[in-house]
């Protein structure tokens, strides 16, 4: 018998808690649906890591333009400093459907780079109107300001998307999915 925090657990408990004997395959979602969901949202959690391996996570506002997410920040921020040292990032976009039940999410790992405010690629994305959510408060003139450009990867992992909220609440252990974006 194994113990956890001083309590004994045997096979009887294991068989009553686990009724499913097989794990279903993750649900493959249409790329266009996932890209539209990403584009309709504007808040994500961005995780970065310093050169010494210290993780940092922060909530950020983002806008999608083409195959990238754009985040406004300052060059001296921890996010920007970490990306200068290590361009690998992780992003989680929560997808709340109604105020009850767990949110769904889109999760991916990618790389990011720093764009100066006068970068032609940044200016083209801003001029197209795609970046209104992150340029409407003077971000393009912010002293010390930069933008993080995060590449959308070929594949993203999802949780709870493509299933009804009732199904998600009844079977949260089998809510995994993915989308191939390319």
mmCIF file of C-alpha atoms in Angstrom:
data_model
loop_
_atom_site.group_PDB
_atom_site.id
_atom_site.type_symbol
_atom_site.label_atom_id
_atom_site.label_comp_id
_atom_site.label_asym_id
_atom_site.label_seq_id
_atom_site.Cartn_x
_atom_site.Cartn_y
_atom_site.Cartn_z
ATOM 1 C CA UNK A 1 0.000 0.000 0.000
ATOM 2 C CA UNK A 2 1.171 3.488 -0.850
ATOM 3 C CA UNK A 3 0.810 6.344 1.558
ATOM 4 C CA UNK A 4 0.234 9.985 0.813
ATOM 5 C CA UNK A 5 0.162 12.436 3.696
ATOM 6 C CA UNK A 6 -0.162 9.560 6.116
ATOM 7 C CA UNK A 7 -3.247 8.034 4.441
ATOM 8 C CA UNK A 8 -3.251 4.528 3.021
ATOM 9 C CA UNK A 9 -4.531 3.992 -0.500
ATOM 10 C CA UNK A 10 -5.283 0.592 -1.927
ATOM 11 C CA UNK A 11 -6.680 -0.860 -5.123
ATOM 12 C CA UNK A 12 -10.305 -0.519 -4.004
ATOM 13 C CA UNK A 13 -10.036 3.275 -4.022
ATOM 14 C CA UNK A 14 -8.263 3.287 -7.363
ATOM 15 C CA UNK A 15 -10.946 1.177 -9.074
ATOM 16 C CA UNK A 16 -13.800 3.299 -7.732
ATOM 17 C CA UNK A 17 -12.188 6.559 -8.870
ATOM 18 C CA UNK A 18 -11.101 5.504 -12.352
ATOM 19 C CA UNK A 19 -13.947 4.140 -14.446
ATOM 20 C CA UNK A 20 -12.470 4.770 -17.896
ATOM 21 C CA UNK A 21 -9.990 2.206 -19.167
ATOM 22 C CA UNK A 22 -8.933 4.010 -22.335
ATOM 23 C CA UNK A 23 -7.842 7.527 -23.051
ATOM 24 C CA UNK A 24 -9.563 9.088 -26.059
ATOM 25 C CA UNK A 25 -7.468 10.744 -28.750
ATOM 26 C CA UNK A 26 -7.272 14.547 -28.518
ATOM 27 C CA UNK A 27 -9.852 16.320 -30.653
ATOM 28 C CA UNK A 28 -8.401 17.896 -33.821
ATOM 29 C CA UNK A 29 -9.942 21.311 -34.390
ATOM 30 C CA UNK A 30 -10.109 23.260 -37.653
ATOM 31 C CA UNK A 31 -7.200 25.698 -37.894
ATOM 32 C CA UNK A 32 -9.427 28.552 -39.068
ATOM 33 C CA UNK A 33 -11.696 28.212 -36.007
ATOM 34 C CA UNK A 34 -8.727 28.372 -33.637
ATOM 35 C CA UNK A 35 -7.158 31.322 -35.486
ATOM 36 C CA UNK A 36 -10.482 33.185 -35.310
ATOM 37 C CA UNK A 37 -10.704 32.470 -31.582
ATOM 38 C CA UNK A 38 -7.168 33.801 -31.068
ATOM 39 C CA UNK A 39 -8.056 36.910 -33.077
ATOM 40 C CA UNK A 40 -11.234 37.592 -31.095
ATOM 41 C CA UNK A 41 -9.376 37.570 -27.780
ATOM 42 C CA UNK A 42 -6.904 40.168 -26.521
ATOM 43 C CA UNK A 43 -5.597 38.833 -23.188
ATOM 44 C CA UNK A 44 -3.045 36.070 -22.661
ATOM 45 C CA UNK A 45 -0.530 34.856 -20.127
ATOM 46 C CA UNK A 46 3.006 35.107 -21.485
ATOM 47 C CA UNK A 47 5.763 33.030 -19.899
ATOM 48 C CA UNK A 48 9.432 33.828 -20.438
ATOM 49 C CA UNK A 49 12.649 32.546 -18.908
ATOM 50 C CA UNK A 50 15.832 34.380 -18.031
ATOM 51 C CA UNK A 51 19.258 33.213 -19.174
ATOM 52 C CA UNK A 52 19.716 31.757 -15.673
ATOM 53 C CA UNK A 53 16.539 29.701 -16.049
ATOM 54 C CA UNK A 54 14.221 31.755 -13.827
ATOM 55 C CA UNK A 55 10.644 31.674 -15.159
ATOM 56 C CA UNK A 56 8.383 34.713 -15.332
ATOM 57 C CA UNK A 57 4.693 34.813 -16.273
ATOM 58 C CA UNK A 58 2.635 37.929 -16.853
ATOM 59 C CA UNK A 59 -0.769 38.811 -18.170
ATOM 60 C CA UNK A 60 -0.517 40.772 -21.415
ATOM 61 C CA UNK A 61 -2.800 42.436 -23.925
ATOM 62 C CA UNK A 62 -2.130 41.258 -27.458
ATOM 63 C CA UNK A 63 -3.355 41.697 -31.001
ATOM 64 C CA UNK A 64 -3.036 39.208 -33.845
ATOM 65 C CA UNK A 65 -1.789 40.235 -37.260
ATOM 66 C CA UNK A 66 -1.136 37.467 -39.753
ATOM 67 C CA UNK A 67 1.005 34.741 -38.198
ATOM 68 C CA UNK A 68 2.069 36.798 -35.167
ATOM 69 C CA UNK A 69 0.836 38.167 -31.875
ATOM 70 C CA UNK A 70 2.000 41.648 -30.887
ATOM 71 C CA UNK A 71 2.433 42.830 -27.296
ATOM 72 C CA UNK A 72 3.372 46.355 -26.244
ATOM 73 C CA UNK A 73 5.864 46.690 -23.392
ATOM 74 C CA UNK A 74 8.941 48.657 -22.345
ATOM 75 C CA UNK A 75 12.460 47.588 -23.245
ATOM 76 C CA UNK A 76 13.354 47.524 -19.534
ATOM 77 C CA UNK A 77 10.495 45.192 -18.575
ATOM 78 C CA UNK A 78 11.288 41.708 -17.348
ATOM 79 C CA UNK A 79 9.452 40.250 -20.367
ATOM 80 C CA UNK A 80 11.628 42.130 -22.834
ATOM 81 C CA UNK A 81 14.860 41.514 -20.907
ATOM 82 C CA UNK A 82 14.119 37.780 -20.766
ATOM 83 C CA UNK A 83 13.307 37.600 -24.480
ATOM 84 C CA UNK A 84 16.566 39.367 -25.317
ATOM 85 C CA UNK A 85 18.378 36.612 -23.370
ATOM 86 C CA UNK A 86 16.148 33.698 -24.387
ATOM 87 C CA UNK A 87 13.565 34.063 -27.189
ATOM 88 C CA UNK A 88 11.609 30.933 -26.195
ATOM 89 C CA UNK A 89 8.157 31.743 -24.790
ATOM 90 C CA UNK A 90 4.937 30.005 -23.809
ATOM 91 C CA UNK A 91 1.483 31.528 -24.253
ATOM 92 C CA UNK A 92 -1.890 30.618 -22.755
ATOM 93 C CA UNK A 93 -5.051 32.265 -24.029
ATOM 94 C CA UNK A 94 -8.067 31.699 -21.768
ATOM 95 C CA UNK A 95 -11.352 31.307 -23.619
ATOM 96 C CA UNK A 96 -14.204 31.999 -21.219
ATOM 97 C CA UNK A 97 -17.517 30.961 -22.737
ATOM 98 C CA UNK A 98 -19.926 31.870 -19.961
ATOM 99 C CA UNK A 99 -19.396 32.843 -16.324
ATOM 100 C CA UNK A 100 -19.974 29.248 -15.143
ATOM 101 C CA UNK A 101 -17.574 26.342 -15.419
ATOM 102 C CA UNK A 102 -13.902 26.171 -16.309
ATOM 103 C CA UNK A 103 -12.547 28.295 -19.153
ATOM 104 C CA UNK A 104 -11.276 26.662 -22.284
ATOM 105 C CA UNK A 105 -7.784 27.569 -23.472
ATOM 106 C CA UNK A 106 -5.291 27.684 -26.314
ATOM 107 C CA UNK A 107 -1.690 26.915 -25.318
ATOM 108 C CA UNK A 108 1.517 27.010 -27.309
ATOM 109 C CA UNK A 109 5.265 27.403 -27.191
ATOM 110 C CA UNK A 110 7.051 29.620 -29.657
ATOM 111 C CA UNK A 111 9.697 32.275 -30.058
ATOM 112 C CA UNK A 112 9.479 36.030 -29.689
ATOM 113 C CA UNK A 113 11.564 38.953 -30.785
ATOM 114 C CA UNK A 114 11.761 42.605 -29.854
ATOM 115 C CA UNK A 115 10.622 45.199 -32.405
ATOM 116 C CA UNK A 116 11.553 48.860 -32.050
ATOM 117 C CA UNK A 117 8.670 51.308 -32.480
ATOM 118 C CA UNK A 118 9.913 52.363 -35.917
ATOM 119 C CA UNK A 119 10.276 48.792 -37.229
ATOM 120 C CA UNK A 120 8.725 48.620 -40.729
ATOM 121 C CA UNK A 121 7.012 45.283 -40.015
ATOM 122 C CA UNK A 122 5.409 46.683 -36.852
ATOM 123 C CA UNK A 123 4.333 49.862 -38.648
ATOM 124 C CA UNK A 124 2.809 47.861 -41.511
ATOM 125 C CA UNK A 125 0.785 45.739 -39.061
ATOM 126 C CA UNK A 126 -0.322 48.894 -37.213
ATOM 127 C CA UNK A 127 -1.222 50.670 -40.470
ATOM 128 C CA UNK A 128 -3.363 47.683 -41.502
ATOM 129 C CA UNK A 129 -5.557 48.255 -38.434
ATOM 130 C CA UNK A 130 -4.830 44.824 -36.962
ATOM 131 C CA UNK A 131 -3.114 46.253 -33.869
ATOM 132 C CA UNK A 132 -5.834 48.678 -32.694
ATOM 133 C CA UNK A 133 -6.230 46.769 -29.426
ATOM 134 C CA UNK A 134 -2.588 47.412 -28.492
ATOM 135 C CA UNK A 135 -1.879 50.761 -30.178
ATOM 136 C CA UNK A 136 -4.929 52.832 -29.237
ATOM 137 C CA UNK A 137 -3.421 54.437 -26.131
ATOM 138 C CA UNK A 138 -0.195 55.885 -27.498
ATOM 139 C CA UNK A 139 1.839 52.686 -27.417
ATOM 140 C CA UNK A 140 3.538 53.560 -30.720
ATOM 141 C CA UNK A 141 4.970 56.727 -29.122
ATOM 142 C CA UNK A 142 5.735 55.308 -25.657
ATOM 143 C CA UNK A 143 9.174 56.424 -24.397
ATOM 144 C CA UNK A 144 11.248 53.262 -23.978
ATOM 145 C CA UNK A 145 8.484 51.293 -25.666
ATOM 146 C CA UNK A 146 8.954 48.217 -27.823
ATOM 147 C CA UNK A 147 6.712 45.494 -29.154
ATOM 148 C CA UNK A 148 7.108 41.777 -28.691
ATOM 149 C CA UNK A 149 6.393 39.863 -31.867
ATOM 150 C CA UNK A 150 5.408 36.283 -31.048
ATOM 151 C CA UNK A 151 5.274 33.800 -33.907
ATOM 152 C CA UNK A 152 2.222 31.562 -34.036
ATOM 153 C CA UNK A 153 3.505 27.972 -34.178
ATOM 154 C CA UNK A 154 2.527 25.197 -36.534
ATOM 155 C CA UNK A 155 0.575 23.387 -33.813
ATOM 156 C CA UNK A 156 -1.327 24.597 -30.749
ATOM 157 C CA UNK A 157 -2.802 22.582 -27.918
ATOM 158 C CA UNK A 158 -6.330 23.294 -26.741
ATOM 159 C CA UNK A 159 -8.384 22.483 -23.685
ATOM 160 C CA UNK A 160 -12.167 22.371 -23.817
ATOM 161 C CA UNK A 161 -12.574 23.906 -27.278
ATOM 162 C CA UNK A 162 -14.795 22.049 -29.710
ATOM 163 C CA UNK A 163 -16.941 20.516 -26.990
ATOM 164 C CA UNK A 164 -20.052 21.711 -25.213
ATOM 165 C CA UNK A 165 -19.695 23.311 -21.803
ATOM 166 C CA UNK A 166 -21.768 20.486 -20.315
ATOM 167 C CA UNK A 167 -19.407 17.882 -21.802
ATOM 168 C CA UNK A 168 -16.416 19.826 -20.484
ATOM 169 C CA UNK A 169 -17.872 19.981 -16.975
ATOM 170 C CA UNK A 170 -18.807 16.286 -17.004
ATOM 171 C CA UNK A 171 -15.510 15.039 -18.436
ATOM 172 C CA UNK A 172 -12.703 17.595 -17.858
ATOM 173 C CA UNK A 173 -10.036 14.889 -18.025
ATOM 174 C CA UNK A 174 -10.807 14.281 -21.702
ATOM 175 C CA UNK A 175 -10.966 17.868 -22.960
ATOM 176 C CA UNK A 176 -7.604 17.897 -24.750
ATOM 177 C CA UNK A 177 -7.408 18.961 -28.345
ATOM 178 C CA UNK A 178 -5.068 20.496 -30.894
ATOM 179 C CA UNK A 179 -5.002 22.376 -34.176
ATOM 180 C CA UNK A 180 -2.423 22.364 -36.940
ATOM 181 C CA UNK A 181 -2.212 26.012 -37.972
ATOM 182 C CA UNK A 182 0.003 25.489 -41.008
#
